[in-house]
Amino acid sequence: MPWTDSVVRDVLPNGLTLLVQRDTSVPVVAVVTHVKAGYFDEPDRWAGISHVLEHMYFKGAAQLGPGALARETQRLGGYLNASTSYDRTLYYAVVPADGDGLERAVRLHADALTGLKLDPDELGRELEVIIQEAKRKLDTPAAVTVETLYELLFAAHRMRRWRIGTEAGLRALTAADVRAYYESRYAPDRVIVALTGNLDPEAALALGHRIYGNWQRPAAAIEPGPVEPDGRVAAIRVLRGDVERPLAAIGWRTVGPNDADTPALDVAAAVLGSGRASWLTTAIRVPGLASAVGASHFNAGDVGVFDVSLTSQVDRVEPAMRRAVGLVETLAGQGPDPVQLERVRALFATYWARRLESADGRATLLAEQEALGTYRRAETYRAALDAVTADDVRRVAARWLPRDAVGAVAYVPRAAESCLADLAWPPSEAAPPPSPLAPARRSAAVRASGGDETRVDGVHVVRWPGVDLVLRRRPGTGVIALGAYLPGLPGQETPANAGISRLLIRSALRGADGQSIEQLATAAELLGGAVGTVANVDGVGVTLAVHTAAARDGMALLRTILERPTLTPDDVMREAGLQADDAARRRDDMFSHPVEAVIRAAFGADAYGLDALGEPEIVRAIDADALRDWHAAALQRRALVVVVGDLEPQALRDAGAVFADWRGTDGAVTAQAKWAGARHLEERAKAQTALAMAFPAPPAGSDDRYGHAVLASLLSGLAGRLFDELREQRALAYTVHATPWLRRRAGAVLTYIATSPEREDEARTAMLDVLGAVADGPLPDEELDRARAYAAGLIAIRRQHAHAVAGDLADAWIEDRLDQFAAEEPRRRAVTVADLRRIARAAFDPACRAEYVVRGTGGGR
């Protein structure tokens, strides 16, 4: 039976559409409000106003004061957020299903939807926050590159505009403007409300009628945007700025989501760019022309963009771009081979199944499809994807992706004076297609019995001589999440070989047991997933999500990769070069770079203070002999295998038994990491300054982990103290938060804020003041109750996903706290005021902090 058959749809007399579906496999309910209004609905004088209104949704309504929507949702133990796109704005909340959570969440969102106050003072403060967000976007090279491509491809359509708006345009918006946009676009006939999860459908439908039925707002005429003229011309634009590695985006104008050619264009994008067996990966990333490459087909309204994106080096970005365009030409000339199509269909099946794992994923999908015509499109469009043939792909590629209509944007370092200076289309180099795919041979699976098995609250642990198997059932998804790990390996690294564990796991994907990179990738993707890698301070591993029938084959493939990698000199050299590029490229990320750098500053010479990617020059110097020696040592370690998903425990155990005869031993326990607490400053030509701080905390196995989770909920999120003081009251930043970073041998509390360079000192002082107040200031019962509920509720929300459960189980085993896995929610609810004060006093000594600042000196585009 199609899964959409259980959806209940009703259109209220006022025009609002209700969608309701029950899913008893999750302990939560989701409320998704889909408003058919976005960037396409903005006249030029209001560019960015859709996103402004999204922010104001949280700033007060008829029954709610500013911030109350976030606070009340957290009090329910729930999570909420929003997003704005070209043709829609989404607001969504996920709350525990017990009690009256659904009704309270619906009432909260209905109040915001129908009765926004749009106070001018609140708007003024929020505009300053949005301007900080716009500056952050200017400091994000990938965003600049892609949106510049849209500007290049479209001559008149609203798709060409910088969608968040400009600082000058945002400052010109008035409360009357926002009110006019709200009252004309937020009308019942433009709204879809989807309610899903562990609910009673009849009661949920009645609730929707009762709460939304009296909302009356007449439909308004909306000024249409300009129509894109016919005709396309090839063009290229080169941007220069403070970037470590060049980025490029290559694109073509296509069609909207309801066009008959869209399914074939989506398949074409997957053939080119989805998974490790894709054409772009095998022809561009594998030989080292780019460290990252992908393709997508994005569409909204009446238009679409087919794009290829890549990150490369100065001397390789041009040949990488030429080869990418050549591959598109080849696709138009001969289409994909049969195994490629089979691979893409398997990937799509798993992707759509994973969208249905969570209540909010299901609700968002239903509303999205209803906005395009009918929620049943979720089934019919999936069927259309499966029906796409090689001839269909060839036809749409020839029609929509011709050489004479390609646009390209390259964002290169300022010093790269000659890079791409003379590049013009059409490209001179045609690209041959990758060799046709053939299914890889399957490794023999080991069948094993015995093993010591224990069970604690739904978690099964089977202990064999050299491996521990941890498994848990997650019904209702059709997905199995697999993971195989070597705990402790990165802890043996030194400054002379930092990054070698990650290089090992990445290089292993290039070939194993006589199979090539293409064969390994094809084997995984025919099972429904692409192999992922995990590499952090406490271990490395490989992961894979597959359909239920493929659990054993998937686990056998992971063992092959871990146990028998080929590690040829050429493969290691190429992967080392790509990893070095990734290490350099990360410096362009104004969030992850300072956050990871402050962890290194916190732990200094300890292995926790090493860069997991490694310094570029060190990684490039690691050769195949060194990596084989490291692998030989890795094989001596006791392994961890995790299996989570939609099978009975015995079937999950059978999949994990592939590893039963692994012969590793427990590694030596390394002493607790020592705190260094260093401070560093880096200057960049950026529009913002990013400030990251780290404060000492206990290891993950400490009972204080629960208090740290509650502390993070009290400080962060849309209702947290940092959000309120630094963002809402002072408008210092768009992004500000604090989070625990707890690992096996030590921990830290990390804080982050990105602000205007001239406000750096104010941001630092305000951050320290807020943190210090937790130790010595008032902690009202209401605030603590809300933080506890939110921290506990996040567990149920996160664990809707099989891969999240698998990751949490792996962390719990590695950190020696697996027996507390099921107790995470109640232990968070039991945290007291005294616990929080003690934890805060132990952590937030300003003199002990580590700090890393990326100071913007002006710039951004």
PDB file of C-alpha atoms in Angstrom, residues 349-351 353-354 357 469-483 524 527-530 542-556 558 641-656 801-807:
ATOM      1  CA  ALA A 349      15.224   4.888  -2.700  1.00  0.00           C
ATOM      2  CA  THR A 350      17.355   5.281   0.429  1.00  0.00           C
ATOM      3  CA  TYR A 351      17.249   9.079   0.244  1.00  0.00           C
ATOM      4  CA  ALA A 353      13.208   6.516   2.922  1.00  0.00           C
ATOM      5  CA  ARG A 354      15.447   8.630   5.148  1.00  0.00           C
ATOM      6  CA  GLU A 357      12.293   8.572   9.179  1.00  0.00           C
ATOM      7  CA  LEU A 469      28.767  -5.541  18.313  1.00  0.00           C
ATOM      8  CA  VAL A 470      26.201  -2.987  19.450  1.00  0.00           C
ATOM      9  CA  LEU A 471      22.752  -3.151  17.916  1.00  0.00           C
ATOM     10  CA  ARG A 472      19.338  -1.605  18.372  1.00  0.00           C
ATOM     11  CA  ARG A 473      16.077  -1.891  16.507  1.00  0.00           C
ATOM     12  CA  ARG A 474      14.577   1.232  14.909  1.00  0.00           C
ATOM     13  CA  PRO A 475      11.320   0.068  13.291  1.00  0.00           C
ATOM     14  CA  GLY A 476       9.322   1.723  10.560  1.00  0.00           C
ATOM     15  CA  THR A 477      12.114   3.201   8.452  1.00  0.00           C
ATOM     16  CA  GLY A 478      13.111   0.529   5.932  1.00  0.00           C
ATOM     17  CA  VAL A 479      16.690   1.681   6.520  1.00  0.00           C
ATOM     18  CA  ILE A 480      19.682   0.021   8.197  1.00  0.00           C
ATOM     19  CA  ALA A 481      22.528   2.183   9.520  1.00  0.00           C
ATOM     20  CA  LEU A 482      25.883   0.379   9.715  1.00  0.00           C
ATOM     21  CA  GLY A 483      29.148   1.455  11.254  1.00  0.00           C
ATOM     22  CA  ALA A 524      27.825   0.292  -1.854  1.00  0.00           C
ATOM     23  CA  LEU A 527      22.841  -1.385  -1.914  1.00  0.00           C
ATOM     24  CA  GLY A 528      21.386   2.083  -1.457  1.00  0.00           C
ATOM     25  CA  GLY A 529      24.092   4.197   0.142  1.00  0.00           C
ATOM     26  CA  ALA A 530      27.484   5.805  -0.212  1.00  0.00           C
ATOM     27  CA  VAL A 542      33.345   3.737   7.950  1.00  0.00           C
ATOM     28  CA  THR A 543      29.552   3.988   7.792  1.00  0.00           C
ATOM     29  CA  LEU A 544      26.846   3.008   5.351  1.00  0.00           C
ATOM     30  CA  ALA A 545      23.038   3.314   5.210  1.00  0.00           C
ATOM     31  CA  VAL A 546      21.302   0.636   3.121  1.00  0.00           C
ATOM     32  CA  HIS A 547      17.882  -0.925   2.643  1.00  0.00           C
ATOM     33  CA  THR A 548      16.977  -3.728   5.028  1.00  0.00           C
ATOM     34  CA  ALA A 549      17.657  -6.622   2.677  1.00  0.00           C
ATOM     35  CA  ALA A 550      21.234  -5.446   2.154  1.00  0.00           C
ATOM     36  CA  ALA A 551      22.401  -5.342   5.778  1.00  0.00           C
ATOM     37  CA  ARG A 552      24.817  -8.301   5.607  1.00  0.00           C
ATOM     38  CA  ASP A 553      26.234  -7.316   2.228  1.00  0.00           C
ATOM     39  CA  GLY A 554      26.744  -3.776   3.457  1.00  0.00           C
ATOM     40  CA  MET A 555      28.580  -4.916   6.555  1.00  0.00           C
ATOM     41  CA  ALA A 556      30.772  -7.280   4.517  1.00  0.00           C
ATOM     42  CA  LEU A 558      32.691  -2.226   5.346  1.00  0.00           C
ATOM     43  CA  VAL A 641      30.507  -2.596  15.005  1.00  0.00           C
ATOM     44  CA  VAL A 642      27.113  -0.877  15.220  1.00  0.00           C
ATOM     45  CA  VAL A 643      23.908  -1.965  13.468  1.00  0.00           C
ATOM     46  CA  VAL A 644      20.654  -0.010  13.853  1.00  0.00           C
ATOM     47  CA  GLY A 645      17.478  -0.243  11.831  1.00  0.00           C
ATOM     48  CA  ASP A 646      14.284  -1.823  10.694  1.00  0.00           C
ATOM     49  CA  LEU A 647      14.993  -5.504  11.438  1.00  0.00           C
ATOM     50  CA  GLU A 648      14.487  -7.822  14.379  1.00  0.00           C
ATOM     51  CA  PRO A 649      17.477  -8.020  16.763  1.00  0.00           C
ATOM     52  CA  GLN A 650      18.550 -11.469  15.525  1.00  0.00           C
ATOM     53  CA  ALA A 651      18.705 -10.217  11.931  1.00  0.00           C
ATOM     54  CA  LEU A 652      20.682  -7.184  13.082  1.00  0.00           C
ATOM     55  CA  ARG A 653      23.061  -9.532  14.895  1.00  0.00           C
ATOM     56  CA  ASP A 654      23.447 -11.677  11.782  1.00  0.00           C
ATOM     57  CA  ALA A 655      24.585  -8.601   9.856  1.00  0.00           C
ATOM     58  CA  GLY A 656      27.119  -7.644  12.499  1.00  0.00           C
ATOM     59  CA  HIS A 801      16.984   8.754  12.609  1.00  0.00           C
ATOM     60  CA  ALA A 802      18.678   5.362  12.454  1.00  0.00           C
ATOM     61  CA  HIS A 803      22.054   6.896  11.547  1.00  0.00           C
ATOM     62  CA  ALA A 804      21.831   9.248  14.549  1.00  0.00           C
ATOM     63  CA  VAL A 805      21.083   6.333  16.880  1.00  0.00           C
ATOM     64  CA  ALA A 806      24.042   4.444  15.414  1.00  0.00           C
ATOM     65  CA  GLY A 807      26.342   7.426  15.913  1.00  0.00           C
TER      66      GLY A 807
END
